[in-house]
Coordinates of C-alpha atoms in Angstrom, one line a residue:
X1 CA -19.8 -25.2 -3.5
X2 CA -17.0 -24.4 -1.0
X3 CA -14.4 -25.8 -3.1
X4 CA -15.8 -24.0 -6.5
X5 CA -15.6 -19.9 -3.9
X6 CA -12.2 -20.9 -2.6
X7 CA -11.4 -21.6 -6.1
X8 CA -12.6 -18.6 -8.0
X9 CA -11.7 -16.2 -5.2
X10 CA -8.0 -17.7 -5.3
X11 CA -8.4 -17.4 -9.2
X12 CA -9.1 -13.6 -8.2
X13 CA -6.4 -13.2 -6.0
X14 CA -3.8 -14.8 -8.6
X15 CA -4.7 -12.5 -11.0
X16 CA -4.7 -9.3 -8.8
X17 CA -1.0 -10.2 -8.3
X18 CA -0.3 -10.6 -11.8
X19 CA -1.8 -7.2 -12.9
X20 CA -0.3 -5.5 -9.7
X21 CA 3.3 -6.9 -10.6
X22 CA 3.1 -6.2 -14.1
X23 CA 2.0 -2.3 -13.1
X24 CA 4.4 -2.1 -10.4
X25 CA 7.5 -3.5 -12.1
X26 CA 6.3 -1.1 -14.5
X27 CA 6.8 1.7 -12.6
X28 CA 10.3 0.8 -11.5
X29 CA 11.6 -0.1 -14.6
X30 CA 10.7 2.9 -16.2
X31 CA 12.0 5.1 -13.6
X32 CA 15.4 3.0 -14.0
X33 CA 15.8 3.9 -17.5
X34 CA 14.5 7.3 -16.6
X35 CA 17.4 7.4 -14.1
X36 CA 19.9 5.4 -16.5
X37 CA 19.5 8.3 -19.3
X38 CA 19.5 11.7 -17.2
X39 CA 21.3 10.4 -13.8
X40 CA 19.0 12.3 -12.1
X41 CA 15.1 11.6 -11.2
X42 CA 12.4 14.4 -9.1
X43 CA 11.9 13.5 -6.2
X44 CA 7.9 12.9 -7.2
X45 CA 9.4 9.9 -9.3
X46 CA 11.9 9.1 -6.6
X47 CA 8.7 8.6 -4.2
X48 CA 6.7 6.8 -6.6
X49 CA 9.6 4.6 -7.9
X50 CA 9.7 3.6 -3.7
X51 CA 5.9 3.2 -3.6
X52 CA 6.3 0.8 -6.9
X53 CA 9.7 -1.2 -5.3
X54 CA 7.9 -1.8 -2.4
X55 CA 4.2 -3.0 -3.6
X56 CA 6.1 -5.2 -6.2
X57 CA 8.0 -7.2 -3.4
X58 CA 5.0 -7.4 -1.8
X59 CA 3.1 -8.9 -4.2
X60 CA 5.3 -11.0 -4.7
X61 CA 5.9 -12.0 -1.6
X62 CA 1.8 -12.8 -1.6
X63 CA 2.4 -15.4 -4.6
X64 CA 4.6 -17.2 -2.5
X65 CA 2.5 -17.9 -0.3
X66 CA -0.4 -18.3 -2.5
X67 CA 2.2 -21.1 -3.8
X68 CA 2.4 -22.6 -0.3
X69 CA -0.6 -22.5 0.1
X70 CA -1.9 -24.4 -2.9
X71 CA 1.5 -26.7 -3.9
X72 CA 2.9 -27.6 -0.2
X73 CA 1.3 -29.3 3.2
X74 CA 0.4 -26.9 5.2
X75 CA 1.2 -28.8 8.2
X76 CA 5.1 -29.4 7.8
X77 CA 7.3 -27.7 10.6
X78 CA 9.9 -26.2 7.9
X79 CA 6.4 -25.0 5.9
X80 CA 5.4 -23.2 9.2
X81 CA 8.5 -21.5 9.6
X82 CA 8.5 -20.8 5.8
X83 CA 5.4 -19.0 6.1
X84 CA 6.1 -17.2 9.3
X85 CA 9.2 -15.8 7.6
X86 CA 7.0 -14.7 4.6
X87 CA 4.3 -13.3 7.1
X88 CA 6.9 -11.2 8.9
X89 CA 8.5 -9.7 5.2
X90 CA 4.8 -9.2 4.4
X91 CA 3.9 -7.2 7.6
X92 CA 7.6 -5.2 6.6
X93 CA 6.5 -4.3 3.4
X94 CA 2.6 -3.3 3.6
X95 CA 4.1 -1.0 6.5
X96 CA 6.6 0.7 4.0
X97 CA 3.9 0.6 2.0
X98 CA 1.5 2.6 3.8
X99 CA 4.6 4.7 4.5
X100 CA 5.6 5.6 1.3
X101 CA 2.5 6.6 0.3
X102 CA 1.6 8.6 3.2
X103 CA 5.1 10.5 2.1
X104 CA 3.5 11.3 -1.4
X105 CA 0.2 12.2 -0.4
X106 CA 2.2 14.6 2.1
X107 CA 4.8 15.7 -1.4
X108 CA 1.8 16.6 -3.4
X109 CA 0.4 18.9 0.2
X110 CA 3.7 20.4 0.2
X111 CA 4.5 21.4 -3.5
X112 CA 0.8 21.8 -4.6
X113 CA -0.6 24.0 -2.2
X114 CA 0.7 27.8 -1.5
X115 CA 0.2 28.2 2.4
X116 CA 2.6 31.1 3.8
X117 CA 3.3 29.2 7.4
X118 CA 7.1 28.9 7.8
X119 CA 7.1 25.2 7.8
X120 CA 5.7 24.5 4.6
X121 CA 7.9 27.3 2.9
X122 CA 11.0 25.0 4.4
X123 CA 9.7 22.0 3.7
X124 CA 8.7 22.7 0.2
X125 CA 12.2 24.6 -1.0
X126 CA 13.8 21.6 1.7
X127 CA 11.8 18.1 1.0
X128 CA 14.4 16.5 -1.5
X129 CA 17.6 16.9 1.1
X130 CA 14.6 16.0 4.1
X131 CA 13.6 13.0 2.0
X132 CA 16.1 10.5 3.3
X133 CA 15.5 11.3 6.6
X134 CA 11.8 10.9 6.4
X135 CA 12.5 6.8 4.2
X136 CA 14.8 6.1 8.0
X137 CA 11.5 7.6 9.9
X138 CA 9.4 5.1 7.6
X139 CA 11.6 2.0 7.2
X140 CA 12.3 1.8 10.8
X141 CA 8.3 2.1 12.0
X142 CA 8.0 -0.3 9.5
X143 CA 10.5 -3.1 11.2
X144 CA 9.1 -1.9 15.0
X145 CA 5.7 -3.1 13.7
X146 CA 7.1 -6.2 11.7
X147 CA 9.3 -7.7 14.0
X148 CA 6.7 -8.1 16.9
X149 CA 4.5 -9.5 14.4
X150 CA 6.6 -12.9 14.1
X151 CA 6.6 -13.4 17.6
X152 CA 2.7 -13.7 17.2
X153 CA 2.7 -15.2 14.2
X154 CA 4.6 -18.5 14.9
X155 CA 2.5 -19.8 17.9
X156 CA -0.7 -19.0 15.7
X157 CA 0.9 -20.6 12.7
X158 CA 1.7 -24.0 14.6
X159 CA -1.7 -24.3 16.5
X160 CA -3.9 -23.5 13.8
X161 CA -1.5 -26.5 11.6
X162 CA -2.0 -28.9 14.2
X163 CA -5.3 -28.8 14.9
X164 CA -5.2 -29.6 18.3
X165 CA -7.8 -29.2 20.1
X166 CA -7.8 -31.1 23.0
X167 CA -5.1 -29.0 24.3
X168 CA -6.4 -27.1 27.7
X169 CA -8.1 -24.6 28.0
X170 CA -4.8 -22.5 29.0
X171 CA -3.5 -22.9 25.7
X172 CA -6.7 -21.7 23.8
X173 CA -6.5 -19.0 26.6
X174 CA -2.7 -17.9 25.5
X175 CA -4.1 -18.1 21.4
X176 CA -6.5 -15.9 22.7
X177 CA -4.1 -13.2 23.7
X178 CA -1.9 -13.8 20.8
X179 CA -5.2 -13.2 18.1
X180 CA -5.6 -9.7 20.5
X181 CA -2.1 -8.8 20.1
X182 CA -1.8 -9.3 16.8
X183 CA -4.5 -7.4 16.1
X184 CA -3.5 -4.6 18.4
X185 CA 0.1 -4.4 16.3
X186 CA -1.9 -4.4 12.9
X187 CA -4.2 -1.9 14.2
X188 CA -1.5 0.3 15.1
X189 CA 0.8 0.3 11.9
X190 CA -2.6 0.6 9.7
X191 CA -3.8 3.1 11.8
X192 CA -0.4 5.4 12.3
X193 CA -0.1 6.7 9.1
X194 CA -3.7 7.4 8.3
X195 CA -3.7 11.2 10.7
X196 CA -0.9 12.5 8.8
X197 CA -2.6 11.5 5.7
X198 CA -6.0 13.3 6.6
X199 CA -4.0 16.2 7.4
X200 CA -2.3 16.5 4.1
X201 CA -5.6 16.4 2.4
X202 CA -7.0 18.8 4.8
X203 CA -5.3 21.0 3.9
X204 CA -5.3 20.5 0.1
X205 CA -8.4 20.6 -0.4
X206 CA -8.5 23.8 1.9
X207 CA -6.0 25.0 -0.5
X208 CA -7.9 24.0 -3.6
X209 CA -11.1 25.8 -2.1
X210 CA -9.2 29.3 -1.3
X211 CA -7.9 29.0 -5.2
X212 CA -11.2 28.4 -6.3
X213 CA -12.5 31.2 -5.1
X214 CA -9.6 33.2 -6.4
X215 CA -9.5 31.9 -9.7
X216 CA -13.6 32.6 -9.4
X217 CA -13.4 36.2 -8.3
X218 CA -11.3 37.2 -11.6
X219 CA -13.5 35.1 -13.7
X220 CA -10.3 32.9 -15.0
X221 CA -12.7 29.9 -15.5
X222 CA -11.2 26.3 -14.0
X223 CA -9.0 25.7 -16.4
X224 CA -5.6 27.0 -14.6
X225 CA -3.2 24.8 -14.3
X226 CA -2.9 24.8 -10.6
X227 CA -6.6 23.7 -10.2
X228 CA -5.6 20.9 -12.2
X229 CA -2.9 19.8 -10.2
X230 CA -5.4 20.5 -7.3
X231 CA -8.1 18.1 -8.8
X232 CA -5.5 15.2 -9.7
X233 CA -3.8 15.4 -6.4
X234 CA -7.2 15.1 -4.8
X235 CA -8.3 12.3 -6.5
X236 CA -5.1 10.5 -6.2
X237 CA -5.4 10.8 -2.4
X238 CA -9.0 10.5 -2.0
X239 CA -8.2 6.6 -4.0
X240 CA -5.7 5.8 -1.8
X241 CA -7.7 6.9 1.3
X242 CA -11.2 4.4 -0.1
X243 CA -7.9 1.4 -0.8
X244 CA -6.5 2.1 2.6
X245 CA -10.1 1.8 4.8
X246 CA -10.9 -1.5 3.2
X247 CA -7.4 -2.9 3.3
X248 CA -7.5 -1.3 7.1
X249 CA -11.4 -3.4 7.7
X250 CA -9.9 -6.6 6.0
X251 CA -6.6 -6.1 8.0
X252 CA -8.9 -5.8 11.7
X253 CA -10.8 -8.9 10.5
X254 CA -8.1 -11.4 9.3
X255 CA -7.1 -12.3 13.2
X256 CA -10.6 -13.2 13.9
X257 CA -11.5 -15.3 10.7
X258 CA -8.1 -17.4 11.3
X259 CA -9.3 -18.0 14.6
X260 CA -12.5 -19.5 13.3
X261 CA -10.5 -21.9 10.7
X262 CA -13.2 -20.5 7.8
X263 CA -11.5 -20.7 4.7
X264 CA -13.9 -19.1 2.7
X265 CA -14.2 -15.9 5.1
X266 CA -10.1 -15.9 4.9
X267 CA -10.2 -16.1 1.2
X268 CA -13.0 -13.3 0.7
X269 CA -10.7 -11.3 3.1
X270 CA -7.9 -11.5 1.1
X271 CA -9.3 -10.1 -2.2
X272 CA -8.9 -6.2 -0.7
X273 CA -5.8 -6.8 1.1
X274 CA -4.4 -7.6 -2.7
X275 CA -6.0 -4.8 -4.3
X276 CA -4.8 -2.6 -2.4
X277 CA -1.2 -2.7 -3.9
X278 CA -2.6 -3.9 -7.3
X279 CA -5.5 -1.7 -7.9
X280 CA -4.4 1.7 -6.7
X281 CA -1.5 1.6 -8.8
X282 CA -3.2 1.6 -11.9
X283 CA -4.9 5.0 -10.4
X284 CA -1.5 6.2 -9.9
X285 CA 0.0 5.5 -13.2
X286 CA -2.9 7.5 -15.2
X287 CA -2.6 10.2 -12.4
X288 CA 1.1 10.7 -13.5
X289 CA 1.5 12.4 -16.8
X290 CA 4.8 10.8 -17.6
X291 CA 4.3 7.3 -16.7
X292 CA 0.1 7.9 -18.4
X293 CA 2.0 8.9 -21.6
X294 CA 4.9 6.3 -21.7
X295 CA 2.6 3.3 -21.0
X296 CA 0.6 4.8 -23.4
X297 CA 3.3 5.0 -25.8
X298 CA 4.5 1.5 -25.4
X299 CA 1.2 0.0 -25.8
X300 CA 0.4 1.7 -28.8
X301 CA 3.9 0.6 -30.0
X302 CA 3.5 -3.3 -29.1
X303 CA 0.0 -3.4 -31.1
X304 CA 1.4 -1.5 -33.8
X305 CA 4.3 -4.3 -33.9
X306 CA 1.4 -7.5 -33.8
X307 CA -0.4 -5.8 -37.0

């Protein structure tokens, strides 16, 4: 029985990856070509194309250690530092993750809504020249939160591959307070992000409420265009919020269930933490007109081919 869950949850995870490269390298191989035929892309697709770069090298990062895990003794010094390597890239890139899509949920607040205050006039007629100054802000709080992380991960790596434990109780003491620490630092780079992204939606959906009852008092119906863009932008972020709380639970969690050595509780944890950068992605493609339309368009073209 614990064989047959590890199995089919693994089977789960290897197909999450699948589907989220396959959407992902989607996304930034159209947005090459896109870029390839005009020289020029908006900076929605500049964001998105990021967003897509960065969950793809994630995800890809996860099937090498889903290899690892299944191919190569777990217990090998070079395998230990092979994984620690792979644990700090992975802590890099689910932090520029996190980041990148915080800077589109805060894009859509800035060009969607119609607020008078001074600094959303700037940033909304500024954003493109401010955006790289805000992937430096994003990249580097993404390697201040990474880098710790191998220091943490190594000791926890080499005493959970040993086994040891008849060590004293000093050492169990100092895994202790690496487990904490780790958690602390996953807490924090999780956690970050999240009050700028409440803020955005704040104040969208305040936005989306004061046109509602514009649009209402002149008996326009819900049909206007802005609304629209109101309603997708909502339910874009709203997604990414209910992806980001379950990665964020699984994230708090991990640290304990490796301390307890139960494989089944790891693997069950790792099915949100992958569908996170899988999952949401398809919600992002069919919230984008352009990217909706050319999948779209390329699917209906690759069945028309087979018949």
């Amino acid at each position: 029985m614990h064989f047959s869950i590890s199995s089919l949850i693994l089977l789960i995870n290897g197909l999450q990856i699948l589907i989220g490269l396959f959407f992902n390298g989607f996304i930034v191989m159209i947005n090459c070509i896109w870029w390839l035929l005009s020289k020029k892309l908006q900076t929605i697709d500049i964001i998105i194309a990021s967003l897509g770069l960065a969950r793809f090298c994630l995800l890809f990062d996860e099937m090498l250690d889903l290899f690892l895990k299944i191919f190569i003794p777990w217990k090998s010094e070079s395998n230990t530092l092979l994984v620690t390597l792979l644990k700090t890239i992975s802590c890099f890139l689910i932090s520029c993750c996190i980041w990148f899509a915080t800077l589109l949920c805060v894009f859509y607040c800035v060009k969607i809504t119609s607020y008078n205050y001074r600094l959303f006039i700037y940033m909304k007629l500024n954003i493109s020249r401010m955006l790289p100054w805000l992937y430096l802000v994003s990249v580097t709080a993404s390697v201040i939160f990474s880098v710790p992380s191998a220091f943490f991960c190594l000791p926890l790596l080499t005493f959970n591959s040993t086994n040891d434990f008849e060590n004293s109780s000093e050492d169990h003491s100092d895994m202790e307070m690496h487990y904490q620490v780790e958690i602390i630092i996953q807490t924090i780079s999780s956690v970050l992000p999240l009050p700028i992204f409440c803020f955005a939606i704040s104040l969208l959906i305040r936005s989306l409420w004061n046109h509602t009852r514009h649009m209402t008092s002149k008996d326009s119906g819900f049909r206007n265009p802005q609304l629209q863009a109101h309603f997708s932008a909502i339910k874009n972020m709203l997604s990414f919020l209910f992806f980001h709380i379950i990665y964020f639970i699984s994230i708090i969690l991990w640290p304990l269930a490796s301390h307890t050595n139960n494989d089944i509780w790891l693997a069950l944890l790792s099915v949100p933490y992958i569908a996170y950068p899988s999952l949401h992605t398809i919600i992002l493609i069919f919230s984008n007109i352009k990217l909706k339309q050319t999948l779209v368009s390329i699917t209906y073209c690759c069945h028309k081919n087979n018949t």
